[in-house]
CSV table of C-alpha atoms and ligand atoms in Angstrom, one decimal:
chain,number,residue,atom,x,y,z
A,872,UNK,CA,-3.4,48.8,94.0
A,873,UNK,CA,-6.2,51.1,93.4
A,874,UNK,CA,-4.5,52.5,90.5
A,875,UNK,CA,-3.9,49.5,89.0
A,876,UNK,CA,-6.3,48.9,86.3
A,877,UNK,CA,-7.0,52.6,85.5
A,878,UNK,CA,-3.5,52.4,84.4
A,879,UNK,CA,-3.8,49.4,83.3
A,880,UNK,CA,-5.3,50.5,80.0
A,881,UNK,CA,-5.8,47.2,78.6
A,882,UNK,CA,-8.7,46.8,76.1
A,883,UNK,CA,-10.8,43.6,76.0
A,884,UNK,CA,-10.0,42.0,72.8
A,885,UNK,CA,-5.8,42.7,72.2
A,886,UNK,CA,-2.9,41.1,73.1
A,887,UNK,CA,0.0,43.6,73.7
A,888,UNK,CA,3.4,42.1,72.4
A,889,UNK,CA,5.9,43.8,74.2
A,890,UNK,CA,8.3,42.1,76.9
A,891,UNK,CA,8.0,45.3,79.2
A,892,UNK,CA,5.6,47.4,78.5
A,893,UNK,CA,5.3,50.7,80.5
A,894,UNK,CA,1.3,50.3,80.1
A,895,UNK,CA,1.2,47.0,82.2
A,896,UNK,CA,1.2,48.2,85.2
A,897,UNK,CA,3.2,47.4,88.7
A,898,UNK,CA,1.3,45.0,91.1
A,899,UNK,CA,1.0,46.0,94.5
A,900,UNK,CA,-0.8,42.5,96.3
A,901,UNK,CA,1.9,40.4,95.2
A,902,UNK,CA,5.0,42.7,96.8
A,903,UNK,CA,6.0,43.8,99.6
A,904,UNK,CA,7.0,47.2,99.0
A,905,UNK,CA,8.9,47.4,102.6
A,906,UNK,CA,6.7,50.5,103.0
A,907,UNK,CA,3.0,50.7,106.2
A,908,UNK,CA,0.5,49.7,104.2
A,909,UNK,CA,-2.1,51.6,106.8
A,910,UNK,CA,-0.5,55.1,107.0
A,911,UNK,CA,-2.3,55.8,109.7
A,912,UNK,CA,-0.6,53.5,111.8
A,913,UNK,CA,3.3,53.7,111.7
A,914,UNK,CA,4.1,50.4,113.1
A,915,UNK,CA,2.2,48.6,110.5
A,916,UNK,CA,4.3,46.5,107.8
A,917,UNK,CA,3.0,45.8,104.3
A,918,UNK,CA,0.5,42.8,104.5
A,919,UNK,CA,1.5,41.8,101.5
A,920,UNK,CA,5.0,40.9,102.5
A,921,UNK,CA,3.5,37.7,103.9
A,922,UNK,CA,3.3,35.4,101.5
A,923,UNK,CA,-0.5,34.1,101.5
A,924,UNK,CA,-1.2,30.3,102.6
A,925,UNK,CA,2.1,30.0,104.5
A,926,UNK,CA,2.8,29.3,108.0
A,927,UNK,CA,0.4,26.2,108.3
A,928,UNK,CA,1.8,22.8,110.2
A,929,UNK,CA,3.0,21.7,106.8
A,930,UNK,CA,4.6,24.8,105.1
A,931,UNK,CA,6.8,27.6,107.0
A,932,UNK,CA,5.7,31.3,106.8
A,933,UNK,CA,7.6,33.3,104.0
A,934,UNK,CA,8.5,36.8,103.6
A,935,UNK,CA,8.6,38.3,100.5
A,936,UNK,CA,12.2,40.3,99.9
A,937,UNK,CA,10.8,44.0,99.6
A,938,UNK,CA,10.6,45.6,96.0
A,939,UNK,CA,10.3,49.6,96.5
A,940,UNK,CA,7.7,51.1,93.6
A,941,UNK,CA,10.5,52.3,91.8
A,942,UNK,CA,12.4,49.1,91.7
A,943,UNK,CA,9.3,46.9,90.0
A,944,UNK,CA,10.0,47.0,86.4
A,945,UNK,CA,12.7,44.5,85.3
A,946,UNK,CA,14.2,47.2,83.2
A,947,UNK,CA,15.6,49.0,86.5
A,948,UNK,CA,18.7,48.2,88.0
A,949,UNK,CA,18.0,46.6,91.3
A,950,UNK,CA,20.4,44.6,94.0
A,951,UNK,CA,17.3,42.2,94.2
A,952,UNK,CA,18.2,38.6,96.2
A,953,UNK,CA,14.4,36.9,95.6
A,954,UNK,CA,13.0,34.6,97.9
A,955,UNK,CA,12.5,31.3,96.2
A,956,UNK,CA,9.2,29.5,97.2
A,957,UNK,CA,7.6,26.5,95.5
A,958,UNK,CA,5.0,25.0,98.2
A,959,UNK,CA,5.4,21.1,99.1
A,960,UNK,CA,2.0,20.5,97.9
A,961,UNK,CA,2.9,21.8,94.4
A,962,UNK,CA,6.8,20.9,94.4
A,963,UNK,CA,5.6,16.9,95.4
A,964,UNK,CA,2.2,16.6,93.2
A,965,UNK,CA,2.4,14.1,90.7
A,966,UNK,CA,-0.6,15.6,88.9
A,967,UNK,CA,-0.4,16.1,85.0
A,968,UNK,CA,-1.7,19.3,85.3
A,969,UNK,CA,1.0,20.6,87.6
A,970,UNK,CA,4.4,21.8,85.6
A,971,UNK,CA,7.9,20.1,86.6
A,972,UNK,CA,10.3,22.2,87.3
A,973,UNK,CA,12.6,23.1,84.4
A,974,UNK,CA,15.2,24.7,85.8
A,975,UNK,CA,15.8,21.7,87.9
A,976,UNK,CA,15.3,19.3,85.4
A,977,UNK,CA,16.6,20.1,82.1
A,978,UNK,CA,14.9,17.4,80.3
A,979,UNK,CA,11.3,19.1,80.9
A,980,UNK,CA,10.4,21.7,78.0
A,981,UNK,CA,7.6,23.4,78.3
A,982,UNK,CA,6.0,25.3,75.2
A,983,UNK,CA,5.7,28.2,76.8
A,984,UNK,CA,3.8,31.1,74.9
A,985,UNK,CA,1.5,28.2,73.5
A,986,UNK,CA,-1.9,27.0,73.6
A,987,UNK,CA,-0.5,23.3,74.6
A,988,UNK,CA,-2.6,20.0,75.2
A,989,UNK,CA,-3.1,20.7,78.8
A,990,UNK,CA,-3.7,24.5,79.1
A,991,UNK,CA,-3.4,27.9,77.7
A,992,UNK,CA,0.1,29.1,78.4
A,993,UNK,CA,-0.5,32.4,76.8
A,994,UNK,CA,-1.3,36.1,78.8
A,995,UNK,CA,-3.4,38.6,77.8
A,996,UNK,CA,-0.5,40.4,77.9
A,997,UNK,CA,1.4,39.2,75.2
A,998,UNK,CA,4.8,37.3,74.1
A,999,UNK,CA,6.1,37.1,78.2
A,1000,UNK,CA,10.0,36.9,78.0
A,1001,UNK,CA,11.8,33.5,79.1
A,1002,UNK,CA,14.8,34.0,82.1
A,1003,UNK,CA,16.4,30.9,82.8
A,1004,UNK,CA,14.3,28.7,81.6
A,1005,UNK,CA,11.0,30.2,83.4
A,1006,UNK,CA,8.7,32.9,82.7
A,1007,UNK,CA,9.4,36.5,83.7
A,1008,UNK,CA,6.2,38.1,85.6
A,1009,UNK,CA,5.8,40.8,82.6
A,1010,UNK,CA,4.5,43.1,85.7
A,1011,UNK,CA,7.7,43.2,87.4
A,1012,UNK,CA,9.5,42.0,91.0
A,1013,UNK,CA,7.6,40.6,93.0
A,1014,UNK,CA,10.2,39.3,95.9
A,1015,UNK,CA,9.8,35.4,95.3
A,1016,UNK,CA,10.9,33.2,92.3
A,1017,UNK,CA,9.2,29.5,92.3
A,1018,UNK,CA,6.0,29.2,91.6
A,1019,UNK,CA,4.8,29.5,95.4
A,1020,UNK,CA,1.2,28.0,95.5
A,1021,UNK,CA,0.5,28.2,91.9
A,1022,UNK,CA,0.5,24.5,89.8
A,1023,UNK,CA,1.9,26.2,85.9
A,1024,UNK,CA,4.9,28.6,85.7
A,1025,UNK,CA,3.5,31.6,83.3
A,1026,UNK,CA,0.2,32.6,83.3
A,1027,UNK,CA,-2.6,30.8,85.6
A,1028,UNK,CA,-6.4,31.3,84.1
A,1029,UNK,CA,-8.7,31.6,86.0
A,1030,UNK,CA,-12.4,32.7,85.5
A,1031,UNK,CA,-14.8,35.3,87.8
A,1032,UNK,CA,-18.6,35.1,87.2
A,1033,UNK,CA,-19.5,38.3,88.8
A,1034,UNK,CA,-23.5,37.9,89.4
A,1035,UNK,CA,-25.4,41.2,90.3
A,1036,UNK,CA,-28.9,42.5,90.6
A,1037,UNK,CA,-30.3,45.9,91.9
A,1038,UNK,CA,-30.6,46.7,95.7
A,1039,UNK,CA,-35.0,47.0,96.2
A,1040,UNK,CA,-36.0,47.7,99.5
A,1041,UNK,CA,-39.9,46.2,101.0
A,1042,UNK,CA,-41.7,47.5,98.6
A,1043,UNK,CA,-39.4,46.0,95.4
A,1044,UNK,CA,-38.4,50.0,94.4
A,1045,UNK,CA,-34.4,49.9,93.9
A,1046,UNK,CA,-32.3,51.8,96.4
A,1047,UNK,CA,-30.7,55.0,95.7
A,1048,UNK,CA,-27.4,55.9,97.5
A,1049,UNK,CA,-28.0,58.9,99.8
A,1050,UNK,CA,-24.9,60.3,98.5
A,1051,UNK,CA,-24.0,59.5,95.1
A,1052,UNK,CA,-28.2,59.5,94.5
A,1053,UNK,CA,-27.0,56.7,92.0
A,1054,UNK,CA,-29.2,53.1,92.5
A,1055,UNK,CA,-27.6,50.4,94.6
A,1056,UNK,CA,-26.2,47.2,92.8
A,1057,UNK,CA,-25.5,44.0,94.9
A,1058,UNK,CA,-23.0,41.3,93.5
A,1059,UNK,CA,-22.7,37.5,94.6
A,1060,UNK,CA,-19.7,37.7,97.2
A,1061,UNK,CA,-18.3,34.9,99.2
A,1062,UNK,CA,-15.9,35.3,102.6
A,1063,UNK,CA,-12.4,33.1,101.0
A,1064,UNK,CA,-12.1,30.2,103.5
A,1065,UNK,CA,-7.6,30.6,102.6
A,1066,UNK,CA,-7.6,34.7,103.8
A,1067,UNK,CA,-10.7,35.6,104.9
A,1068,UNK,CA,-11.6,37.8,102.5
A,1069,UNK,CA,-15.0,39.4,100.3
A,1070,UNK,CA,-14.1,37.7,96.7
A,1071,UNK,CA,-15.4,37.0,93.7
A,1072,UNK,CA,-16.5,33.3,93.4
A,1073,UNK,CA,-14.0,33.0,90.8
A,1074,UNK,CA,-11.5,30.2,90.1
A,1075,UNK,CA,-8.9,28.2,87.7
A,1076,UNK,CA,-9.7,27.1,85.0
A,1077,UNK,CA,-9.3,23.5,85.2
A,1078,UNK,CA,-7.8,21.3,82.3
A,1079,UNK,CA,-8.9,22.2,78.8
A,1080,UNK,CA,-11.8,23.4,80.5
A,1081,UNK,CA,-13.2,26.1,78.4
A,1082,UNK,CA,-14.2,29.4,80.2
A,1083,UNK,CA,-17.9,29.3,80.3
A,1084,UNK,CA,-17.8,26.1,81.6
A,1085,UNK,CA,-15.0,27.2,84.9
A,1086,UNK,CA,-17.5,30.5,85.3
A,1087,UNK,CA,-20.8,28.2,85.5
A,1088,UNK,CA,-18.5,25.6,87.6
A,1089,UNK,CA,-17.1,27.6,90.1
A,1090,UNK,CA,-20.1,29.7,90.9
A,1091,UNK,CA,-22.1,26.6,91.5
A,1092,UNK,CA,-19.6,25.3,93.5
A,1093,UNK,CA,-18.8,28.1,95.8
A,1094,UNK,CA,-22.3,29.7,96.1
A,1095,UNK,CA,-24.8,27.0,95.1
A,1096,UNK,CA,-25.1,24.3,98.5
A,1097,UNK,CA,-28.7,24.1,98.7
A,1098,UNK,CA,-28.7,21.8,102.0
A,1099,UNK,CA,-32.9,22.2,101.9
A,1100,UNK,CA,-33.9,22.1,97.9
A,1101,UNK,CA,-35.4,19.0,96.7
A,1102,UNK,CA,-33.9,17.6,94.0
A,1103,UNK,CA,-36.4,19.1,91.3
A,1104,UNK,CA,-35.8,22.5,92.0
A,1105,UNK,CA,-32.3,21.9,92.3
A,1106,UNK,CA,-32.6,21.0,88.7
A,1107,UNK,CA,-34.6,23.9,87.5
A,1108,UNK,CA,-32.6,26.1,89.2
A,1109,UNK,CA,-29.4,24.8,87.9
A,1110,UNK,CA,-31.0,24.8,84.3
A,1111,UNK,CA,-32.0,28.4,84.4
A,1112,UNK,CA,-28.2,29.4,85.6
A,1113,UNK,CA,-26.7,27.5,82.8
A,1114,UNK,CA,-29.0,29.2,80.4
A,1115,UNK,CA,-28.1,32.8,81.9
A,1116,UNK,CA,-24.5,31.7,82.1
A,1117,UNK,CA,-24.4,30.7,78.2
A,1118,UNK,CA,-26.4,33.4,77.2
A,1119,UNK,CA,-26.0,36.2,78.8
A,1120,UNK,CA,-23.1,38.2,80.4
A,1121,UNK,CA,-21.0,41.1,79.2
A,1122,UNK,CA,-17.0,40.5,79.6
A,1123,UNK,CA,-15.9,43.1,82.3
A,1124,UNK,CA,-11.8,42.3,81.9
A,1125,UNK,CA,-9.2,40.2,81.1
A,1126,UNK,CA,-5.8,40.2,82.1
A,1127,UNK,CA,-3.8,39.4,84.9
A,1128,UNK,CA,-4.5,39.9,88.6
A,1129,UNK,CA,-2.7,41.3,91.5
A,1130,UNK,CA,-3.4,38.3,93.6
A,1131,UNK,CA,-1.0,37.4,96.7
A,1132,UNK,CA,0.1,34.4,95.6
A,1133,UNK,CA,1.7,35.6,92.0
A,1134,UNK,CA,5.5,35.3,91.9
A,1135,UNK,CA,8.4,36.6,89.4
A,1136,UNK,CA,7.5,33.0,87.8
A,1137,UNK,CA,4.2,32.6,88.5
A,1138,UNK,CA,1.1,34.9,88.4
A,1139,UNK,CA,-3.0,34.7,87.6
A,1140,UNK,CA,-4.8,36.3,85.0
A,1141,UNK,CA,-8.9,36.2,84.6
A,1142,UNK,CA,-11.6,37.0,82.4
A,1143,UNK,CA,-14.3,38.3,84.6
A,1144,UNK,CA,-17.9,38.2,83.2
A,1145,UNK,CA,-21.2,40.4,84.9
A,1146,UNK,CA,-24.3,38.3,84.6
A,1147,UNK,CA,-26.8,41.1,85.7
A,1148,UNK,CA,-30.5,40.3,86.2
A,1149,UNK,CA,-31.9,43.5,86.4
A,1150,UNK,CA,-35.6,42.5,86.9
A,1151,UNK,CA,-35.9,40.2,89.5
A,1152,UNK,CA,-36.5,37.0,87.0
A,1153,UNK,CA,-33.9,34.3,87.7
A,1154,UNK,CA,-30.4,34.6,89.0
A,1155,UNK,CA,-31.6,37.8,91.6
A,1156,UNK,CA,-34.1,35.3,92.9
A,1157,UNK,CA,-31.1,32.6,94.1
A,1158,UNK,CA,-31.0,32.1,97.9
A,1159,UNK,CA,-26.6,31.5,98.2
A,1160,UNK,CA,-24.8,29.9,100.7
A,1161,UNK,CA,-21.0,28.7,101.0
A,1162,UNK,CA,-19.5,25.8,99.3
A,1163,UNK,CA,-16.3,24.4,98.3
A,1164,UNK,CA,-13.2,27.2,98.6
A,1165,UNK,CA,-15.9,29.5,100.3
A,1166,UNK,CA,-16.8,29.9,104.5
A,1167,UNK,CA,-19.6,31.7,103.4
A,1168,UNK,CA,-21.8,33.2,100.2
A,1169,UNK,CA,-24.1,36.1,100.4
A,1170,UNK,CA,-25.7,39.5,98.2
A,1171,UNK,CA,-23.6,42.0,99.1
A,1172,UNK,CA,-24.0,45.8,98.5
A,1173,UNK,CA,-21.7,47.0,95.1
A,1174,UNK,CA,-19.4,49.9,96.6
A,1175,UNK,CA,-15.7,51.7,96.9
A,1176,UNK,CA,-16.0,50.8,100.7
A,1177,UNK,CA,-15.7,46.9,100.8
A,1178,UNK,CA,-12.2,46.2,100.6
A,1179,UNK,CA,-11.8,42.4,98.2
A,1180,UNK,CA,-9.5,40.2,97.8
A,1181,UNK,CA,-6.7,40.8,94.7
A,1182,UNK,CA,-7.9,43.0,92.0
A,1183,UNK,CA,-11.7,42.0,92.5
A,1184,UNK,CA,-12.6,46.0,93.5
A,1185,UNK,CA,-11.2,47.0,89.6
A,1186,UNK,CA,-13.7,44.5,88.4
A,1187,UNK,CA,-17.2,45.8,89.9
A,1188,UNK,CA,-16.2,49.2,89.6
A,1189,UNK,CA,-16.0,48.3,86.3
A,1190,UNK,CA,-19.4,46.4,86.4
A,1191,UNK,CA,-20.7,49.8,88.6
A,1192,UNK,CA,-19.6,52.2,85.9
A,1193,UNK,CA,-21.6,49.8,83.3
A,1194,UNK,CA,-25.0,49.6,85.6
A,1195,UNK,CA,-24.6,53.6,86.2
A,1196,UNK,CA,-24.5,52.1,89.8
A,1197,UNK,CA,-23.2,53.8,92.9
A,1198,UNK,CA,-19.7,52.6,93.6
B,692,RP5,C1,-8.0,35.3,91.6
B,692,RP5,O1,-8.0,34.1,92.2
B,692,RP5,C2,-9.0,35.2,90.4
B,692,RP5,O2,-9.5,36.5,90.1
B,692,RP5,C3,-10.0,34.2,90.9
B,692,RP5,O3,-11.1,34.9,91.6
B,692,RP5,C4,-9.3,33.4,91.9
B,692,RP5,C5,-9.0,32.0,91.5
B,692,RP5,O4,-8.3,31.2,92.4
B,692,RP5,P1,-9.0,30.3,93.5
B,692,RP5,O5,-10.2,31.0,94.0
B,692,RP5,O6,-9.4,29.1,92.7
B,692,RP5,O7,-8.0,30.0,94.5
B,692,RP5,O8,-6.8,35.7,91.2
């Protein structure tokens, strides 16, 4: 996984329009590549052969089939017997929003590829290539066909404000890094209620929901439960977010994620955004706490040794690199 977006090579702004294209690379969260993922224990098996949010009361656990590195890419030959895995929740939901399934009903068509009245159906990756009836996962096998947990088959969008400010220490001077002697960034993080990870507070973009909005949405929902503010400040403080959020921001990536729950149907993709307040003014100021999909919300130190949740550690490197920050 750590290699994945340095070889990812994708550049903000372009579409790639090939089916498989060597640049795109292999996922490594959403496999199981059969192999220890900690090589320094032996007995360990991948943890990404479990597929993520199974084995609750409602939904049995499922193992992805293993996909060796070499066997990823469509274009190799491969005697691959996939999993299939649509959850209940998704398979039953009578929701608008959620696709039907067309390869069991053949009177569903989809326009796939398309920017259609309910969502944006097409990657950052380009034209992705239709396989009986369903989207092919233009970064390869990923040992379950369905769409697992995930509502549309093809692309999912979601959105990832990533909120930063420097590291000061009593006496508001920023922290340098006694080894890199670079300054210290910290980043908005929250602890995933689903599997307990450090994320992003990121999440889907809901229907026809435009970007900005799902960036300003989902970091008020998963960060911003002020159980003590009165109702004034509340207000302020939400006003001064949504002016930061419209106005500021670089875009850090876009593309798709290696997150667990993607599928040889199914699979995310983001646009990430840094909102950085560098001088202590507005969003540095914010006091966090959990909401919504989030146990927990918190400023957490920007650095190579927090391990996140799918490709969220390619992101603030990226947002380090920016900042000159340590990593
Ligand atoms: C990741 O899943 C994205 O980067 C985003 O952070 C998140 C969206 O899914 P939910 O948090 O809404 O489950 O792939």
């Amino acid at each position: 996984m750590g290699q994945f977006l340095s070889r990812f090579n994708i550049h903000l702004h372009t579409r790639m329009h090939q089916y498989e294209n060597n640049l795109i690379p292999i996922h490594y969260k959403c496999r199981n590549c059969g192999m220890p993922c900690d090589k320094s224990k032996s007995e360990t098996t991948c943890v990404n052969a479990k597929y993520t949010r199974t084995g609750t009361k409602e939904q049995p656990l499922v193992n992805r089939t293993v996909v060796p590195d070499n066997k990823v890419r469509w274009s190799t030959s491969y005697d691959y017997h996939p999993v299939e895995f649509t959850s209940e929740k998704v398979k039953n939901s009578t929701k608008e929003y959620v696709d039907r399934d067309p390869r069991f009903d053949l009177s569903v068509t989809i326009p796939w590829n398309q920017d259609d009245r309910l969502c944006d159906r097409r990657s950052y990756h380009g034209i992705y290539k239709i396989v009986g009836r369903v989207p092919q996962n233009p970064c390869g096998r990923t040992g379950i066909t369905g769409r697992g947990h995930l509502g549309h088959f093809g692309p999912n969008h979601a959105a990832d404000p990533i909120v930063t400010r420097w590291k000061r220490d009593a006496n508001n001077e920023i922290v340098i890094h006694p080894t890199t002697r670079k300054p210290v960034l910290q980043f908005v993080c929250i602890l995933r209620k689903d599997t307990r990870e450090y994320a992003i507070p990121g999440g889907m973009v809901e229907k026809k929901e435009k970007v900005t909005d799902t960036l300003q949405r989902e970091f008020h929902e998963e960060t911003l439960n002020f159980p003590d503010m009165n109702e004034r400040d509340k207000q302020k403080l939400l006003a001064t977010i949504k002016d930061v959020f419209e106005n500021g921001g670089i875009r850090i990536y876009c593309g798709y994620v290696d997150d667990p729950r993607n599928t040889d149907n199914s699979w995310m993709e983001t646009t990430a955004y840094n909102f950085h307040d560098g001088s202590n003014e507005h969003l540095a100021l914010i006091n966090v706490h959990g909401g919504s999909d989030a146990l927990s919300a918190f400023w957490h130190d920007l650095g190579s040794e927090t391990p996140l949740y799918a490709s969220h550690a390619e992101f603030l490197k990226n947002v380090a690199d920016i900042h000159l920050a340590h990593w």
